[in-house]
Amino acid sequence: LSIADKIVHTGDTNTAIRFPSADNVRIDTGGSNRFKIVSDGRIGILDPNLDNFDSSADDLVINGTGDTGITINSGAASSTSRGALVFAEGNGTGGSADGFRGAIQYKHGDDRMMFYTNNTERMRLRTSTGGLMINDDGSTRIGEPKLHVLNGGASNNVASFFFNTSDDRDALLIRHNGASGGTSRGMINFLNSAGNGVGH
């Protein structure tokens, strides 16, 4: 038999391990291809044409037709168990410096999600409120904000808003749905270094 004809059946003709061409392997179930490895080592699940996808991200392609996803199960939700997608560089021979350059990590003990670049946590979603903490673990926040940003340095602004067209639109909107009548609501509060209000 030629390499294209080699088939290993596992009980019926609809379920088989096939070798359709040199250095290519595919696994079929129910008469359809479910898994394949092509000659350059790329892997396709649910029969994608691997050449149709971005060459920087086609080493593993899952070809869904509706909802498609990957589940990472860390087992028991202990205080230390984590699920992670880690980005490394080189061969990881430099320990954490090369083997953990960036990551998306979920800690099950307190249900927080963290984002890393350059081996450093840059952003997290807190479990208690879903608040987004940028450049901070939330320890310097006041209350339970939905957004908290920490920054410092002589040349670093904390935030920048730039509306980049000539349209007559506002760059920033702040809306408060407080009670009407005699009750006033502060839109922006100014605090001193001790965290005490000094104006609004």
PDB file of N, CA, C and O in Angstrom, residues 2-6 18-26 37-41:
ATOM      1  N   SER A   2       0.423   2.266  -0.719  1.00  0.00           N
ATOM      2  CA  SER A   2       1.118   3.548  -0.653  1.00  0.00           C
ATOM      3  C   SER A   2       0.802   4.220   0.667  1.00  0.00           C
ATOM      4  O   SER A   2      -0.134   3.847   1.371  1.00  0.00           O
ATOM      5  N   ILE A   3       1.586   5.252   1.013  1.00  0.00           N
ATOM      6  CA  ILE A   3       1.366   5.932   2.292  1.00  0.00           C
ATOM      7  C   ILE A   3      -0.027   6.511   2.362  1.00  0.00           C
ATOM      8  O   ILE A   3      -0.641   6.594   3.426  1.00  0.00           O
ATOM      9  N   ALA A   4      -0.589   6.929   1.225  1.00  0.00           N
ATOM     10  CA  ALA A   4      -1.919   7.528   1.215  1.00  0.00           C
ATOM     11  C   ALA A   4      -3.007   6.508   1.472  1.00  0.00           C
ATOM     12  O   ALA A   4      -4.132   6.869   1.793  1.00  0.00           O
ATOM     13  N   ASP A   5      -2.711   5.226   1.328  1.00  0.00           N
ATOM     14  CA  ASP A   5      -3.716   4.196   1.505  1.00  0.00           C
ATOM     15  C   ASP A   5      -3.655   3.546   2.873  1.00  0.00           C
ATOM     16  O   ASP A   5      -4.483   2.687   3.181  1.00  0.00           O
ATOM     17  N   LYS A   6      -2.680   3.890   3.694  1.00  0.00           N
ATOM     18  CA  LYS A   6      -2.522   3.204   4.972  1.00  0.00           C
ATOM     19  C   LYS A   6      -3.573   3.684   5.970  1.00  0.00           C
ATOM     20  O   LYS A   6      -3.677   4.864   6.276  1.00  0.00           O
ATOM     21  N   ARG A  18      -5.648   7.475  10.110  1.00  0.00           N
ATOM     22  CA  ARG A  18      -5.278   7.494   8.702  1.00  0.00           C
ATOM     23  C   ARG A  18      -3.941   8.207   8.504  1.00  0.00           C
ATOM     24  O   ARG A  18      -3.573   9.093   9.277  1.00  0.00           O
ATOM     25  N   PHE A  19      -3.238   7.824   7.467  1.00  0.00           N
ATOM     26  CA  PHE A  19      -1.985   8.446   7.059  1.00  0.00           C
ATOM     27  C   PHE A  19      -2.170   8.910   5.614  1.00  0.00           C
ATOM     28  O   PHE A  19      -1.737   8.241   4.675  1.00  0.00           O
ATOM     29  N   PRO A  20      -2.833  10.053   5.420  1.00  0.00           N
ATOM     30  CA  PRO A  20      -3.235  10.450   4.061  1.00  0.00           C
ATOM     31  C   PRO A  20      -2.066  10.830   3.163  1.00  0.00           C
ATOM     32  O   PRO A  20      -2.194  10.761   1.944  1.00  0.00           O
ATOM     33  N   SER A  21      -0.954  11.269   3.738  1.00  0.00           N
ATOM     34  CA  SER A  21       0.228  11.602   2.943  1.00  0.00           C
ATOM     35  C   SER A  21       1.439  11.524   3.854  1.00  0.00           C
ATOM     36  O   SER A  21       1.312  11.333   5.069  1.00  0.00           O
ATOM     37  N   ALA A  22       2.608  11.687   3.287  1.00  0.00           N
ATOM     38  CA  ALA A  22       3.835  11.539   4.072  1.00  0.00           C
ATOM     39  C   ALA A  22       3.849  12.489   5.257  1.00  0.00           C
ATOM     40  O   ALA A  22       3.571  13.683   5.121  1.00  0.00           O
ATOM     41  N   ASP A  23       4.157  11.940   6.416  1.00  0.00           N
ATOM     42  CA  ASP A  23       4.320  12.708   7.657  1.00  0.00           C
ATOM     43  C   ASP A  23       3.042  13.413   8.105  1.00  0.00           C
ATOM     44  O   ASP A  23       3.094  14.408   8.837  1.00  0.00           O
ATOM     45  N   ASN A  24       1.878  12.944   7.681  1.00  0.00           N
ATOM     46  CA  ASN A  24       0.596  13.479   8.121  1.00  0.00           C
ATOM     47  C   ASN A  24      -0.220  12.380   8.776  1.00  0.00           C
ATOM     48  O   ASN A  24      -0.240  11.239   8.289  1.00  0.00           O
ATOM     49  N   VAL A  25      -0.885  12.737   9.880  1.00  0.00           N
ATOM     50  CA  VAL A  25      -1.705  11.773  10.607  1.00  0.00           C
ATOM     51  C   VAL A  25      -3.061  12.405  10.870  1.00  0.00           C
ATOM     52  O   VAL A  25      -3.147  13.597  11.200  1.00  0.00           O
ATOM     53  N   ARG A  26      -4.134  11.611  10.713  1.00  0.00           N
ATOM     54  CA  ARG A  26      -5.462  12.093  11.058  1.00  0.00           C
ATOM     55  C   ARG A  26      -6.248  10.985  11.751  1.00  0.00           C
ATOM     56  O   ARG A  26      -6.033   9.798  11.505  1.00  0.00           O
ATOM     57  N   ILE A  37      -2.467  15.926  12.594  1.00  0.00           N
ATOM     58  CA  ILE A  37      -1.142  16.520  12.722  1.00  0.00           C
ATOM     59  C   ILE A  37      -0.550  16.561  11.326  1.00  0.00           C
ATOM     60  O   ILE A  37      -0.419  15.518  10.680  1.00  0.00           O
ATOM     61  N   VAL A  38      -0.205  17.756  10.858  1.00  0.00           N
ATOM     62  CA  VAL A  38       0.367  17.876   9.518  1.00  0.00           C
ATOM     63  C   VAL A  38       1.886  17.817   9.608  1.00  0.00           C
ATOM     64  O   VAL A  38       2.467  17.821  10.692  1.00  0.00           O
ATOM     65  N   SER A  39       2.537  17.760   8.472  1.00  0.00           N
ATOM     66  CA  SER A  39       3.954  17.416   8.423  1.00  0.00           C
ATOM     67  C   SER A  39       4.858  18.399   9.160  1.00  0.00           C
ATOM     68  O   SER A  39       5.928  18.021   9.628  1.00  0.00           O
ATOM     69  N   ASP A  40       4.441  19.677   9.295  1.00  0.00           N
ATOM     70  CA  ASP A  40       5.287  20.644   9.997  1.00  0.00           C
ATOM     71  C   ASP A  40       4.983  20.709  11.494  1.00  0.00           C
ATOM     72  O   ASP A  40       5.501  21.569  12.199  1.00  0.00           O
ATOM     73  N   GLY A  41       4.134  19.779  11.987  1.00  0.00           N
ATOM     74  CA  GLY A  41       3.869  19.682  13.415  1.00  0.00           C
ATOM     75  C   GLY A  41       2.642  20.428  13.891  1.00  0.00           C
ATOM     76  O   GLY A  41       2.279  20.333  15.062  1.00  0.00           O
TER      77      GLY A  41
END
